[in-house]
Amino acid sequence: MNNDPKISVQVNPDEDTEWNDILRAHGVIPEKPPSPTQQLEEALDEAVKKQYENRLENKDLEELNELEDEEDEEFLNFYKQKRFNEIKKLSEKKKFGSIIPISKNEYEDEVTKASKDSYVIVHLSLQSNLQSRLLNSLLQELSKKFPELKICEIPAQRCIENYPETNCPTLIIYHNENVLKQYITLTQLGGNSTTLKDLEKVLVDLGAINENDKRLVINDEDEDLQESRRLRFAKKSIRNNDQDDDDDDDDFYD
């Protein structure tokens, strides 16, 4: 006769009881999963902590120097050294600073192969085209502002035989020997109203310029001057729409 009958006991493993704690400690029932509220609170705490730890991440040297009386010296020096290293690395890349005219025979070396080490921007140009002259002007500004970018220019039909004039200007952006982006005319960038900021946005999106780069904030032209330029090019577009300046084009490049 069995004198040790076993009694089945129903246990709710989700309950917070002392008995359940004992069972969990002995592996009889699984550990209670954390509540969604608890997980959310922990995630928020971690986000706040990370934000505080990285509060100096996007500050430049001048802003860091202003915090000397507010921040821990060792912590502040870490970010200062980081900024120094970034400035040094950037200065080593600053080797262009102007538009580089190239020929068809130079294209592979000056553009495709060169894009292994830097971002390369190519303008397939047509001097008689209004938008091409506008783009050339903007690329001149861009080259001075971001001299680490290699910007090349070649007359479209000298690069590709019988290249349609209606495709000019063509803007091509290379990196790691690949074409990242191509624009046929400035239609997608803003047409005759395209600005330096439009080009900068494209380059930020492609990773050619860091979105936190302070140079993006510094504009060489105020809004009134940009509007004046936009109107000037718009008037020229209407006036020269039907004119053919191929001879001028040859004089310009020869």
CSV table of C-alpha atoms in Angstrom, one decimal:
chain,number,residue,atom,x,y,z
A,1,MET,CA,0.0,0.0,0.0
A,2,ASN,CA,1.4,3.4,-1.0
A,3,ASN,CA,1.5,5.7,2.0
A,4,ASP,CA,3.1,8.6,0.1
A,5,PRO,CA,0.5,9.8,-2.2
A,6,LYS,CA,1.5,12.7,-4.5
A,7,ILE,CA,-0.9,15.6,-4.7
A,8,SER,CA,-1.0,17.6,-8.0
A,9,VAL,CA,-0.7,21.3,-7.2
A,10,GLN,CA,-1.5,23.9,-9.9
A,11,VAL,CA,1.0,26.7,-10.0
A,12,ASN,CA,0.7,30.0,-11.9
A,13,PRO,CA,4.3,30.7,-13.0
A,14,ASP,CA,3.5,34.4,-13.6
A,15,GLU,CA,2.5,35.1,-10.0
A,16,ASP,CA,5.0,36.9,-7.7
A,17,THR,CA,4.8,34.7,-4.7
A,18,GLU,CA,7.4,33.3,-2.3
A,19,TRP,CA,6.5,29.8,-3.3
A,20,ASN,CA,7.1,30.6,-7.0
A,21,ASP,CA,10.5,32.2,-6.1
A,22,ILE,CA,11.5,28.9,-4.5
A,23,LEU,CA,10.4,27.0,-7.5
A,24,ARG,CA,12.3,29.3,-9.9
A,25,ALA,CA,15.4,29.0,-7.7
A,26,HIS,CA,15.3,25.2,-8.2
A,27,GLY,CA,14.5,25.4,-11.9
A,28,VAL,CA,11.0,23.9,-11.5
A,29,ILE,CA,9.4,26.8,-13.3
A,30,PRO,CA,11.0,29.2,-15.7
A,31,GLU,CA,12.1,32.7,-14.7
A,32,LYS,CA,9.4,35.3,-15.1
A,33,PRO,CA,9.9,37.3,-18.3
A,34,PRO,CA,10.4,41.1,-17.7
A,35,SER,CA,7.3,43.1,-18.1
A,36,PRO,CA,7.0,45.4,-21.2
A,37,THR,CA,6.8,48.4,-18.9
A,38,GLN,CA,10.1,47.4,-17.2
A,39,GLN,CA,11.8,46.8,-20.5
A,40,LEU,CA,10.6,50.2,-21.8
A,41,GLU,CA,11.9,52.0,-18.6
A,42,GLU,CA,15.3,50.2,-19.0
A,43,ALA,CA,15.5,51.3,-22.6
A,44,LEU,CA,14.7,54.9,-21.8
A,45,ASP,CA,17.2,54.9,-19.0
A,46,GLU,CA,19.9,53.5,-21.4
A,47,ALA,CA,19.0,56.1,-24.0
A,48,VAL,CA,19.2,59.0,-21.5
A,49,LYS,CA,22.6,57.6,-20.3
A,50,LYS,CA,24.0,57.3,-23.8
A,51,GLN,CA,22.8,60.8,-24.7
A,52,TYR,CA,24.5,62.2,-21.7
A,53,GLU,CA,27.7,60.3,-22.4
A,54,ASN,CA,27.8,61.5,-26.0
A,55,ARG,CA,26.7,65.1,-25.2
A,56,LEU,CA,30.0,66.4,-26.5
A,57,GLU,CA,30.0,64.3,-29.7
A,58,ASN,CA,29.0,67.0,-32.2
A,59,LYS,CA,30.8,70.0,-30.6
A,60,ASP,CA,33.8,71.6,-32.2
A,61,LEU,CA,37.0,72.7,-30.5
A,62,GLU,CA,35.8,76.2,-29.8
A,63,GLU,CA,32.6,74.9,-28.1
A,64,LEU,CA,34.6,72.3,-26.1
A,65,ASN,CA,37.0,75.0,-24.8
A,66,GLU,CA,34.0,77.0,-23.6
A,67,LEU,CA,33.0,74.0,-21.4
A,68,GLU,CA,36.3,73.8,-19.5
A,69,ASP,CA,34.7,75.0,-16.2
A,70,GLU,CA,31.7,72.7,-16.6
A,71,GLU,CA,33.0,69.3,-17.6
A,72,ASP,CA,35.5,66.8,-16.2
A,73,GLU,CA,38.9,67.6,-17.5
A,74,GLU,CA,39.8,64.1,-18.5
A,75,PHE,CA,36.4,63.6,-20.2
A,76,LEU,CA,36.8,66.9,-22.0
A,77,ASN,CA,40.3,66.2,-23.2
A,78,PHE,CA,39.2,62.9,-24.7
A,79,TYR,CA,36.8,64.8,-27.0
A,80,LYS,CA,39.4,67.6,-27.7
A,81,GLN,CA,41.9,65.0,-28.8
A,82,LYS,CA,39.2,63.4,-31.0
A,83,ARG,CA,38.5,66.7,-32.7
A,84,PHE,CA,42.3,67.3,-33.2
A,85,ASN,CA,42.6,63.9,-34.9
A,86,GLU,CA,39.5,64.6,-37.1
A,87,ILE,CA,40.9,68.0,-38.2
A,88,LYS,CA,44.3,66.4,-38.9
A,89,LYS,CA,42.8,63.6,-40.9
A,90,LEU,CA,40.6,66.1,-42.9
A,91,SER,CA,43.6,68.4,-43.6
A,92,GLU,CA,45.5,65.5,-45.0
A,93,LYS,CA,42.6,65.0,-47.5
A,94,LYS,CA,42.5,68.7,-48.6
A,95,LYS,CA,44.5,68.3,-51.8
A,96,PHE,CA,42.2,69.7,-54.5
A,97,GLY,CA,40.3,73.0,-54.0
A,98,SER,CA,39.5,73.7,-57.7
A,99,ILE,CA,37.8,72.0,-60.7
A,100,ILE,CA,40.2,69.8,-62.5
A,101,PRO,CA,39.7,69.7,-66.3
A,102,ILE,CA,40.4,66.2,-67.8
A,103,SER,CA,40.4,64.5,-71.2
A,104,LYS,CA,38.8,61.3,-72.3
A,105,ASN,CA,42.1,59.4,-72.0
A,106,GLU,CA,42.5,60.6,-68.4
A,107,TYR,CA,39.0,59.6,-67.3
A,108,GLU,CA,39.8,56.1,-65.9
A,109,ASP,CA,42.8,57.2,-63.9
A,110,GLU,CA,41.5,60.7,-62.8
A,111,VAL,CA,38.0,59.5,-62.0
A,112,THR,CA,37.3,55.8,-61.7
A,113,LYS,CA,40.6,54.7,-60.1
A,114,ALA,CA,40.9,57.9,-58.1
A,115,SER,CA,37.5,57.2,-56.5
A,116,LYS,CA,39.2,54.5,-54.4
A,117,ASP,CA,40.6,57.1,-52.1
A,118,SER,CA,38.1,59.9,-52.4
A,119,TYR,CA,34.7,60.9,-53.6
A,120,VAL,CA,35.0,62.1,-57.2
A,121,ILE,CA,32.4,64.4,-58.9
A,122,VAL,CA,32.3,64.7,-62.6
A,123,HIS,CA,30.6,67.4,-64.7
A,124,LEU,CA,29.9,66.4,-68.3
A,125,SER,CA,29.6,70.0,-69.6
A,126,LEU,CA,28.3,72.0,-72.5
A,127,GLN,CA,29.4,75.6,-72.3
A,128,SER,CA,26.5,76.9,-74.4
A,129,ASN,CA,24.1,75.4,-71.9
A,130,LEU,CA,22.8,77.7,-69.2
A,131,GLN,CA,22.4,75.0,-66.5
A,132,SER,CA,25.9,73.7,-67.3
A,133,ARG,CA,27.4,77.2,-66.6
A,134,LEU,CA,25.3,77.4,-63.4
A,135,LEU,CA,26.6,73.9,-62.3
A,136,ASN,CA,30.2,74.9,-63.1
A,137,SER,CA,29.8,78.0,-60.9
A,138,LEU,CA,28.4,76.0,-58.0
A,139,LEU,CA,31.1,73.3,-58.3
A,140,GLN,CA,33.7,76.0,-58.1
A,141,GLU,CA,32.3,77.1,-54.8
A,142,LEU,CA,32.0,73.5,-53.6
A,143,SER,CA,35.6,72.7,-54.5
A,144,LYS,CA,36.9,75.7,-52.4
A,145,LYS,CA,34.6,74.9,-49.5
A,146,PHE,CA,35.3,71.1,-49.5
A,147,PRO,CA,38.8,70.7,-51.0
A,148,GLU,CA,38.9,67.0,-50.0
A,149,LEU,CA,36.4,66.3,-52.8
A,150,LYS,CA,37.8,65.8,-56.2
A,151,ILE,CA,35.8,67.6,-58.8
A,152,CYS,CA,36.5,67.1,-62.5
A,153,GLU,CA,35.0,68.6,-65.7
A,154,ILE,CA,35.1,67.4,-69.3
A,155,PRO,CA,33.0,68.6,-72.3
A,156,ALA,CA,30.4,66.0,-72.7
A,157,GLN,CA,30.9,65.2,-76.4
A,158,ARG,CA,34.7,65.0,-75.9
A,159,CYS,CA,34.0,62.3,-73.3
A,160,ILE,CA,31.2,60.4,-75.1
A,161,GLU,CA,30.9,60.8,-78.9
A,162,ASN,CA,27.5,62.1,-80.0
A,163,TYR,CA,26.4,62.6,-76.4
A,164,PRO,CA,23.0,64.4,-76.6
A,165,GLU,CA,23.2,68.1,-75.7
A,166,THR,CA,19.8,67.7,-74.1
A,167,ASN,CA,21.5,65.6,-71.4
A,168,CYS,CA,23.8,68.4,-70.4
A,169,PRO,CA,24.8,69.1,-67.8
A,170,THR,CA,25.3,65.6,-66.5
A,171,LEU,CA,26.6,65.2,-63.0
A,172,ILE,CA,28.2,61.9,-61.9
A,173,ILE,CA,29.4,61.0,-58.4
A,174,TYR,CA,31.9,58.2,-57.9
A,175,HIS,CA,33.2,56.3,-54.8
A,176,ASN,CA,35.1,53.1,-54.5
A,177,GLU,CA,35.2,52.9,-58.3
A,178,ASN,CA,31.4,52.8,-58.5
A,179,VAL,CA,28.8,55.4,-59.6
A,180,LEU,CA,26.8,56.4,-56.6
A,181,LYS,CA,24.5,58.9,-58.2
A,182,GLN,CA,23.9,60.4,-61.6
A,183,TYR,CA,21.9,63.4,-62.6
A,184,ILE,CA,20.9,64.1,-66.2
A,185,THR,CA,20.4,67.9,-66.2
A,186,LEU,CA,19.6,69.8,-63.0
A,187,THR,CA,15.9,68.9,-63.1
A,188,GLN,CA,16.1,66.7,-60.0
A,189,LEU,CA,18.3,69.2,-58.1
A,190,GLY,CA,16.3,72.4,-58.6
A,191,GLY,CA,16.7,73.3,-62.3
A,192,ASN,CA,17.8,76.8,-62.9
A,193,SER,CA,17.2,77.5,-59.2
A,194,THR,CA,19.7,74.9,-58.0
A,195,THR,CA,21.9,76.2,-55.2
A,196,LEU,CA,25.0,75.1,-53.4
A,197,LYS,CA,22.8,73.7,-50.6
A,198,ASP,CA,21.2,71.4,-53.0
A,199,LEU,CA,24.5,69.9,-54.0
A,200,GLU,CA,25.6,69.7,-50.3
A,201,LYS,CA,22.5,67.8,-49.4
A,202,VAL,CA,23.2,65.2,-52.1
A,203,LEU,CA,26.7,64.8,-50.9
A,204,VAL,CA,25.6,64.5,-47.2
A,205,ASP,CA,23.1,61.8,-48.2
A,206,LEU,CA,25.8,59.9,-50.1
A,207,GLY,CA,28.2,60.1,-47.1
A,208,ALA,CA,30.7,62.3,-49.0
A,209,ILE,CA,30.2,65.1,-46.4
A,210,ASN,CA,29.5,64.4,-42.7
A,211,GLU,CA,26.1,65.8,-41.7
A,212,ASN,CA,27.7,67.4,-38.7
A,213,ASP,CA,30.4,69.2,-40.7
A,214,LYS,CA,30.5,72.8,-39.5
A,215,ARG,CA,31.2,74.0,-43.1
A,216,LEU,CA,27.7,73.1,-44.0
A,217,VAL,CA,26.5,76.0,-41.8
A,218,ILE,CA,28.9,78.5,-43.3
A,219,ASN,CA,27.5,80.0,-46.5
A,220,ASP,CA,29.6,82.3,-48.6
A,221,GLU,CA,26.5,83.9,-50.1
A,222,ASP,CA,23.4,85.3,-48.3
A,223,GLU,CA,19.9,84.5,-49.4
A,224,ASP,CA,19.5,87.8,-51.3
A,225,LEU,CA,22.5,87.1,-53.4
A,226,GLN,CA,21.4,83.6,-54.1
A,227,GLU,CA,18.0,84.9,-55.2
A,228,SER,CA,19.7,87.5,-57.4
A,229,ARG,CA,21.7,84.8,-59.1
A,230,ARG,CA,18.7,82.6,-59.6
A,231,LEU,CA,16.8,85.4,-61.3
A,232,ARG,CA,19.8,86.2,-63.5
A,233,PHE,CA,20.2,82.7,-64.8
A,234,ALA,CA,16.4,82.4,-65.3
A,235,LYS,CA,16.5,85.6,-67.5
A,236,LYS,CA,19.4,84.2,-69.5
A,237,SER,CA,17.6,80.9,-70.0
A,238,ILE,CA,14.7,82.8,-71.6
A,239,ARG,CA,16.9,85.0,-73.7
A,240,ASN,CA,19.3,82.3,-74.9
A,241,ASN,CA,17.0,79.4,-75.3
A,242,ASP,CA,17.2,79.3,-79.1
A,243,GLN,CA,20.8,80.4,-79.5
A,244,ASP,CA,23.6,78.1,-80.6
A,245,ASP,CA,27.0,78.9,-79.2
A,246,ASP,CA,29.0,75.9,-80.4
A,247,ASP,CA,31.9,78.1,-81.7
A,248,ASP,CA,32.2,79.8,-78.3
A,249,ASP,CA,32.3,76.4,-76.8
A,250,ASP,CA,35.3,75.4,-78.9
A,251,ASP,CA,37.1,78.7,-78.1
A,252,PHE,CA,36.5,78.1,-74.4
A,253,TYR,CA,38.1,74.7,-74.3
A,254,ASP,CA,40.8,74.9,-77.0
